[in-house]
Coordinates of N, CA, C and O in Angstrom, one line a residue:
M1 N 9.1 15.6 1.0 CA 9.7 14.3 1.3 C 9.0 13.2 0.5 O 7.8 13.1 0.4
R2 N 9.7 12.5 -0.2 CA 9.2 11.4 -1.0 C 9.2 10.1 -0.2 O 10.1 9.8 0.6
V3 N 8.1 9.3 -0.3 CA 8.0 8.1 0.5 C 8.0 7.0 -0.5 O 7.2 6.9 -1.5
E4 N 9.0 6.1 -0.4 CA 9.1 5.0 -1.3 C 8.0 4.0 -1.3 O 7.5 3.5 -2.3
K5 N 7.5 3.7 -0.1 CA 6.4 2.7 0.1 C 5.3 3.4 0.9 O 5.3 3.3 2.1
P6 N 4.4 4.1 0.3 CA 3.4 4.9 1.0 C 2.6 4.0 2.0 O 2.3 4.5 3.1
F7 N 2.2 2.8 1.7 CA 1.4 2.0 2.6 C 2.2 1.7 3.9 O 1.6 1.6 5.0
V8 N 3.6 1.5 3.8 CA 4.4 1.3 5.0 C 4.4 2.6 5.8 O 4.2 2.5 7.1
Y9 N 4.5 3.7 5.2 CA 4.5 5.0 5.9 C 3.1 5.2 6.6 O 3.0 5.5 7.8
D10 N 2.0 4.9 5.9 CA 0.7 5.0 6.5 C 0.6 4.1 7.7 O 0.0 4.5 8.7
E11 N 1.0 2.8 7.6 CA 0.9 1.9 8.7 C 1.8 2.3 9.9 O 1.4 2.2 11.0
E12 N 3.0 2.9 9.6 CA 3.8 3.4 10.7 C 3.1 4.5 11.4 O 3.2 4.6 12.6
L13 N 2.5 5.4 10.6 CA 1.8 6.6 11.3 C 0.6 6.1 12.1 O 0.4 6.6 13.2
Q14 N -0.1 5.2 11.6 CA -1.3 4.6 12.3 C -0.8 4.0 13.6 O -1.4 4.2 14.6
A15 N 0.3 3.3 13.5 CA 0.8 2.6 14.8 C 1.3 3.7 15.8 O 1.0 3.5 17.0
A16 N 2.0 4.7 15.3 CA 2.4 5.8 16.2 C 1.3 6.5 16.8 O 1.3 6.8 18.0
H17 N 0.2 6.8 16.0 CA -1.0 7.4 16.5 C -1.6 6.6 17.6 O -2.0 7.0 18.7
D18 N -1.9 5.3 17.3 CA -2.5 4.4 18.2 C -1.7 4.2 19.5 O -2.3 4.2 20.6
K19 N -0.4 4.2 19.4 CA 0.5 4.1 20.6 C 0.3 5.3 21.4 O 0.2 5.2 22.7
R20 N 0.3 6.5 20.8 CA 0.2 7.8 21.5 C -1.1 7.8 22.3 O -1.2 8.2 23.4
I21 N -2.2 7.5 21.6 CA -3.5 7.5 22.2 C -3.6 6.5 23.4 O -4.1 6.7 24.4
G22 N -3.0 5.3 23.1 CA -2.9 4.3 24.2 C -2.2 4.7 25.4 O -2.7 4.5 26.6
L23 N -1.1 5.4 25.2 CA -0.3 5.9 26.4 C -1.1 7.0 27.1 O -1.1 7.0 28.3
W24 N -1.7 7.9 26.3 CA -2.5 9.0 26.9 C -3.7 8.4 27.7 O -4.0 8.9 28.8
S25 N -4.3 7.3 27.2 CA -5.5 6.8 27.9 C -5.1 6.2 29.2 O -5.9 6.2 30.1
M26 N -3.9 5.7 29.3 CA -3.4 5.1 30.6 C -2.9 6.2 31.5 O -3.2 6.2 32.7
E27 N -2.2 7.2 31.0 CA -1.6 8.3 31.8 C -2.6 9.4 32.2 O -2.5 9.9 33.3
F28 N -3.4 9.8 31.2 CA -4.3 10.9 31.4 C -5.7 10.5 30.9 O -6.2 11.0 29.9
P29 N -6.4 9.6 31.6 CA -7.7 9.1 31.1 C -8.7 10.2 30.9 O -9.6 10.1 30.0
G30 N -8.6 11.2 31.7 CA -9.6 12.3 31.6 C -9.5 13.1 30.3 O -10.5 13.8 29.9
L31 N -8.3 13.1 29.7 CA -8.1 13.8 28.4 C -8.6 13.1 27.2 O -8.8 13.7 26.2
V32 N -8.7 11.8 27.3 CA -9.1 11.0 26.1 C -10.6 11.0 25.9 O -11.3 10.0 26.3
T33 N -11.1 12.1 25.4 CA -12.5 12.2 25.0 C -12.6 12.1 23.5 O -11.6 12.1 22.8
T34 N -13.8 11.9 23.0 CA -14.1 11.9 21.6 C -13.6 13.1 20.9 O -12.9 13.0 19.9
E35 N -13.8 14.3 21.5 CA -13.4 15.5 20.9 C -11.9 15.6 20.8 O -11.3 16.0 19.8
C36 N -11.2 15.2 21.9 CA -9.8 15.2 21.9 C -9.1 14.3 20.9 O -8.2 14.6 20.2
T37 N -9.6 13.0 20.9 CA -9.0 12.1 19.9 C -9.3 12.4 18.5 O -8.4 12.2 17.6
L38 N -10.4 13.0 18.2 CA -10.7 13.5 16.8 C -9.8 14.7 16.4 O -9.2 14.7 15.3
A39 N -9.6 15.6 17.4 CA -8.7 16.7 17.1 C -7.3 16.3 16.9 O -6.6 16.8 16.1
F40 N -6.9 15.3 17.8 CA -5.5 14.8 17.7 C -5.3 14.1 16.4 O -4.2 14.2 15.8
K41 N -6.3 13.3 15.9 CA -6.2 12.6 14.7 C -5.9 13.5 13.5 O -5.1 13.3 12.7
V42 N -6.7 14.6 13.4 CA -6.6 15.6 12.3 C -5.2 16.3 12.5 O -4.5 16.4 11.5
Y43 N -4.9 16.7 13.7 CA -3.6 17.4 13.9 C -2.4 16.5 13.5 O -1.5 16.9 12.8
F44 N -2.4 15.2 13.9 CA -1.4 14.3 13.6 C -1.3 14.0 12.1 O -0.2 14.0 11.6
C45 N -2.4 13.9 11.5 CA -2.5 13.7 10.0 C -1.9 14.9 9.3 O -1.1 14.7 8.4
L46 N -2.3 16.1 9.7 CA -1.8 17.3 9.0 C -0.3 17.5 9.2 O 0.4 18.0 8.3
L47 N 0.2 17.1 10.4 CA 1.7 17.1 10.6 C 2.4 16.1 9.8 O 3.5 16.3 9.3
S48 N 1.8 14.9 9.6 CA 2.4 13.8 8.9 C 2.4 14.0 7.4 O 3.3 13.5 6.7
F49 N 1.3 14.7 6.9 CA 1.2 14.9 5.5 C 0.9 16.4 5.3 O -0.2 16.8 5.0
P50 N 2.0 17.2 5.4 CA 1.8 18.7 5.3 C 1.5 19.1 3.9 O 1.8 18.5 2.9
R51 N 0.8 20.2 3.8 CA 0.5 20.8 2.5 C 1.8 21.4 2.0 O 2.7 21.8 2.8
C52 N 2.0 21.4 0.7 CA 3.2 21.9 0.1 C 2.8 22.9 -1.0 O 1.7 22.9 -1.5
E53 N 3.7 23.8 -1.3 CA 3.5 24.8 -2.3 C 4.8 24.9 -3.2 O 5.9 24.8 -2.7
E54 N 4.6 25.0 -4.5 CA 5.7 25.1 -5.4 C 6.5 26.4 -5.2 O 5.9 27.5 -5.1
D55 N 7.8 26.3 -5.1 CA 8.6 27.5 -4.9 C 8.6 28.3 -6.2 O 9.0 27.8 -7.3
A56 N 8.2 29.6 -6.2 CA 8.0 30.4 -7.4 C 9.4 30.6 -8.0 O 9.5 30.8 -9.3
E57 N 10.5 30.7 -7.2 CA 11.8 30.9 -7.8 C 12.5 29.7 -8.3 O 13.4 29.8 -9.0
N58 N 12.0 28.5 -7.8 CA 12.6 27.2 -8.2 C 11.5 26.3 -8.7 O 11.1 25.4 -7.9
P59 N 11.0 26.4 -9.9 CA 10.0 25.4 -10.3 C 10.4 24.0 -10.1 O 11.6 23.6 -10.4
G60 N 9.5 23.2 -9.7 CA 9.8 21.8 -9.4 C 10.2 21.5 -8.0 O 10.3 20.3 -7.6
V61 N 10.5 22.6 -7.2 CA 10.9 22.4 -5.8 C 9.7 22.8 -5.0 O 9.0 23.9 -5.2
F62 N 9.3 22.0 -4.1 CA 8.1 22.3 -3.2 C 8.5 22.5 -1.8 O 9.4 21.9 -1.3
L63 N 7.9 23.5 -1.2 CA 8.1 23.9 0.2 C 7.0 23.5 1.1 O 5.8 23.7 0.7
E64 N 7.3 23.0 2.2 CA 6.3 22.6 3.2 C 5.7 23.8 3.8 O 6.4 24.7 4.2
I65 N 4.3 23.8 3.9 CA 3.6 24.9 4.6 C 3.3 24.5 6.0 O 2.6 23.5 6.2
P66 N 3.9 25.1 7.0 CA 3.6 24.7 8.4 C 2.1 25.0 8.8 O 1.4 25.8 8.2
L67 N 1.7 24.3 9.8 CA 0.3 24.5 10.3 C 0.2 25.9 10.9 O 1.1 26.5 11.4
C68 N -1.1 26.4 10.8 CA -1.3 27.7 11.5 C -1.3 27.6 13.0 O -1.7 26.6 13.5
F69 N -0.8 28.6 13.6 CA -0.7 28.6 15.1 C -2.1 28.5 15.7 O -2.2 27.7 16.7
D70 N -3.1 29.2 15.1 CA -4.4 29.1 15.7 C -5.0 27.7 15.6 O -5.7 27.3 16.5
F71 N -4.7 27.0 14.5 CA -5.2 25.6 14.4 C -4.5 24.7 15.5 O -5.1 23.9 16.1
C72 N -3.2 24.9 15.7 CA -2.5 24.2 16.7 C -3.1 24.4 18.1 O -3.4 23.5 18.8
V73 N -3.3 25.7 18.4 CA -3.9 26.0 19.7 C -5.3 25.4 19.9 O -5.6 24.8 20.9
S74 N -6.1 25.5 18.9 CA -7.5 25.0 19.0 C -7.5 23.4 19.1 O -8.3 22.8 19.8
S75 N -6.5 22.8 18.4 CA -6.4 21.3 18.5 C -6.0 20.9 20.0 O -6.5 20.0 20.5
H76 N -5.0 21.7 20.5 CA -4.6 21.4 21.9 C -5.7 21.7 22.9 O -5.8 21.0 23.9
M77 N -6.4 22.8 22.6 CA -7.5 23.2 23.5 C -8.6 22.1 23.6 O -9.2 21.9 24.7
A78 N -8.8 21.3 22.5 CA -9.8 20.2 22.6 C -9.4 19.2 23.6 O -10.3 18.5 24.1
C79 N -8.1 19.1 23.9 CA -7.6 18.0 24.8 C -7.3 18.7 26.2 O -7.7 18.1 27.2
I80 N -6.6 19.7 26.2 CA -6.0 20.3 27.4 C -7.1 21.2 28.1 O -7.3 21.2 29.3
G81 N -7.7 22.1 27.3 CA -8.7 23.0 27.8 C -8.2 24.2 28.4 O -8.9 25.1 28.8
D82 N -6.9 24.4 28.4 CA -6.2 25.5 29.0 C -5.5 26.3 27.9 O -4.6 25.8 27.3
P83 N -5.9 27.6 27.6 CA -5.3 28.3 26.5 C -3.8 28.6 26.7 O -3.1 28.6 25.8
T84 N -3.4 28.8 28.0 CA -2.0 29.1 28.2 C -1.1 27.9 27.9 O -0.1 28.0 27.2
L85 N -1.5 26.7 28.4 CA -0.8 25.5 28.2 C -0.8 25.1 26.7 O 0.2 24.6 26.1
S86 N -2.0 25.4 26.0 CA -2.1 25.1 24.6 C -1.1 25.9 23.8 O -0.4 25.4 22.9
A87 N -1.1 27.2 24.1 CA -0.2 28.1 23.4 C 1.3 27.8 23.6 O 2.1 27.8 22.7
A88 N 1.6 27.3 24.9 CA 3.0 26.9 25.2 C 3.4 25.7 24.4 O 4.5 25.6 23.9
A89 N 2.4 24.7 24.2 CA 2.7 23.5 23.4 C 3.0 23.9 22.0 O 3.9 23.4 21.3
C90 N 2.2 24.9 21.5 CA 2.3 25.3 20.1 C 3.6 26.2 19.9 O 4.2 26.1 18.8
D91 N 4.0 26.9 20.9 CA 5.3 27.6 20.9 C 6.4 26.7 20.6 O 7.4 26.9 19.9
Q92 N 6.4 25.5 21.3 CA 7.4 24.5 21.1 C 7.4 24.0 19.6 O 8.4 23.7 19.0
A93 N 6.1 23.8 19.1 CA 6.0 23.3 17.7 C 6.5 24.4 16.7 O 7.1 24.0 15.7
V94 N 6.4 25.6 17.1 CA 7.0 26.7 16.2 C 8.5 26.6 16.2 O 9.1 26.7 15.2
T95 N 9.1 26.4 17.4 CA 10.5 26.2 17.5 C 11.0 25.1 16.6 O 12.1 25.2 16.0
L96 N 10.2 24.0 16.5 CA 10.6 22.8 15.7 C 10.3 23.1 14.2 O 10.7 22.3 13.4
G97 N 9.6 24.2 13.9 CA 9.3 24.5 12.5 C 8.1 23.7 12.0 O 7.8 23.7 10.8
R98 N 7.3 23.1 12.8 CA 6.1 22.4 12.4 C 4.9 23.3 12.3 O 3.9 22.9 11.7
V99 N 4.9 24.4 13.1 CA 3.8 25.3 13.1 C 4.3 26.7 12.9 O 5.4 27.1 13.3
A100 N 3.5 27.5 12.1 CA 3.9 28.9 11.8 C 3.7 29.7 13.0 O 2.8 29.5 13.8
P101 N 4.6 30.7 13.2 CA 4.4 31.6 14.4 C 3.1 32.4 14.3 O 2.5 32.5 13.1
P102 N 2.5 32.8 15.4 CA 1.2 33.5 15.3 C 1.4 34.8 14.6 O 2.3 35.5 14.7
R103 N 0.4 35.1 13.7 CA 0.4 36.4 12.9 C -1.0 36.9 12.9 O -2.0 36.2 12.6
G104 N -1.2 38.2 13.3 CA -2.5 38.8 13.3 C -3.0 39.1 11.9 O -4.2 39.2 11.7
D105 N -2.2 39.1 10.9 CA -2.6 39.4 9.5 C -3.0 38.2 8.7 O -3.4 38.3 7.6
V106 N -3.0 37.0 9.3 CA -3.3 35.7 8.6 C -4.4 35.0 9.4 O -4.4 34.8 10.6
M107 N -5.5 34.7 8.6 CA -6.6 34.0 9.2 C -6.5 32.5 8.8 O -6.4 32.2 7.6
C108 N -6.4 31.7 9.8 CA -6.3 30.3 9.6 C -7.6 29.6 9.3 O -8.6 29.8 10.0
V109 N -7.7 28.9 8.2 CA -9.0 28.3 7.8 C -8.7 26.8 7.8 O -7.9 26.3 7.0
S110 N -9.4 26.1 8.7 CA -9.1 24.6 8.7 C -10.0 23.9 7.8 O -11.0 24.4 7.3
R111 N -9.6 22.6 7.5 CA -10.4 21.8 6.6 C -11.8 21.6 7.2 O -12.8 21.5 6.5
G112 N -11.9 21.5 8.5 CA -13.2 21.3 9.1 C -14.2 22.4 8.9 O -15.4 22.2 8.7
A113 N -13.7 23.7 8.8 CA -14.5 24.8 8.5 C -15.1 24.7 7.1 O -16.3 25.0 6.9
G114 N -14.3 24.3 6.2 CA -14.8 24.1 4.8 C -15.9 23.0 4.7 O -16.9 23.2 4.0
R115 N -15.8 22.0 5.5 CA -16.8 20.9 5.5 C -18.1 21.5 6.1 O -19.2 21.1 5.6
L116 N -18.0 22.3 7.1 CA -19.2 22.9 7.7 C -20.0 23.7 6.7 O -21.2 23.7 6.5
V117 N -19.2 24.5 5.9 CA -19.9 25.4 4.9 C -20.5 24.5 3.8 O -21.7 24.7 3.4
V118 N -19.9 23.4 3.4 CA -20.4 22.5 2.4 C -21.7 21.9 2.9 O -22.7 21.8 2.2
A119 N -21.7 21.5 4.2 CA -22.8 20.9 4.8 C -24.0 21.8 4.8 O -25.2 21.4 4.5
W120 N -23.8 23.1 5.2 CA -24.9 24.1 5.2 C -25.4 24.4 3.9 O -26.6 24.5 3.7
V121 N -24.6 24.4 2.9 CA -25.0 24.6 1.5 C -25.9 23.5 1.1 O -27.0 23.6 0.5
F122 N -25.5 22.2 1.4 CA -26.3 21.0 1.0 C -27.6 21.1 1.7 O -28.7 20.8 1.1
V123 N -27.7 21.5 3.0 CA -29.0 21.6 3.7 C -29.8 22.6 3.1 O -31.1 22.4 2.9
F124 N -29.3 23.8 2.7 CA -30.0 24.9 2.1 C -30.6 24.4 0.8 O -31.8 24.7 0.5
V125 N -29.8 23.8 -0.1 CA -30.3 23.4 -1.4 C -31.4 22.3 -1.2 O -32.4 22.4 -1.9
A126 N -31.2 21.4 -0.3 CA -32.2 20.4 -0.1 C -33.5 21.0 0.4 O -34.6 20.6 0.0
A127 N -33.4 22.0 1.3 CA -34.7 22.7 1.8 C -35.4 23.4 0.6 O -36.6 23.4 0.5
V128 N -34.6 24.1 -0.2 CA -35.2 24.8 -1.3 C -35.9 23.8 -2.3 O -37.0 24.1 -2.7
M129 N -35.2 22.7 -2.6 CA -35.8 21.7 -3.5 C -37.1 21.1 -2.8 O -38.1 20.9 -3.5
L130 N -37.1 20.9 -1.5 CA -38.3 20.4 -0.9 C -39.4 21.4 -0.9 O -40.6 21.0 -1.2
L131 N -39.1 22.6 -0.7 CA -40.2 23.7 -0.8 C -40.7 23.8 -2.2 O -41.9 24.2 -2.4
A132 N -39.9 23.6 -3.2 CA -40.3 23.8 -4.6 C -41.2 22.7 -5.0 O -42.0 22.9 -6.0
T133 N -41.2 21.5 -4.4 CA -42.0 20.4 -4.8 C -43.4 20.4 -4.2 O -43.8 21.0 -3.3

């Protein structure tokens, strides 16, 4: 999807996110924790700006890559805490085409996991440099 005015799209998404969090905080105040709001922010962002891959058969045409089912469930678990309800919510997202169906042969790697690895590498290198001096 091409966006004519990206800043307008960004502002609309921010307003939609803030509205959703505001409604949740009034309706389900127990769910609005730091962990939940951070998970929802990443989930909302990835749904709004999906990764794309160029179609091998049609160069110049890009296909949206849906979110991994496991990522969807873990995001919902951060708020709901119930694996059955989380999976049910993600089943609905699969029906809408926003989330890929669960597959045992695919391991979902989130952006957060990559950051954790980078952080540990940084700590390791810093420790080695400190020991070397």
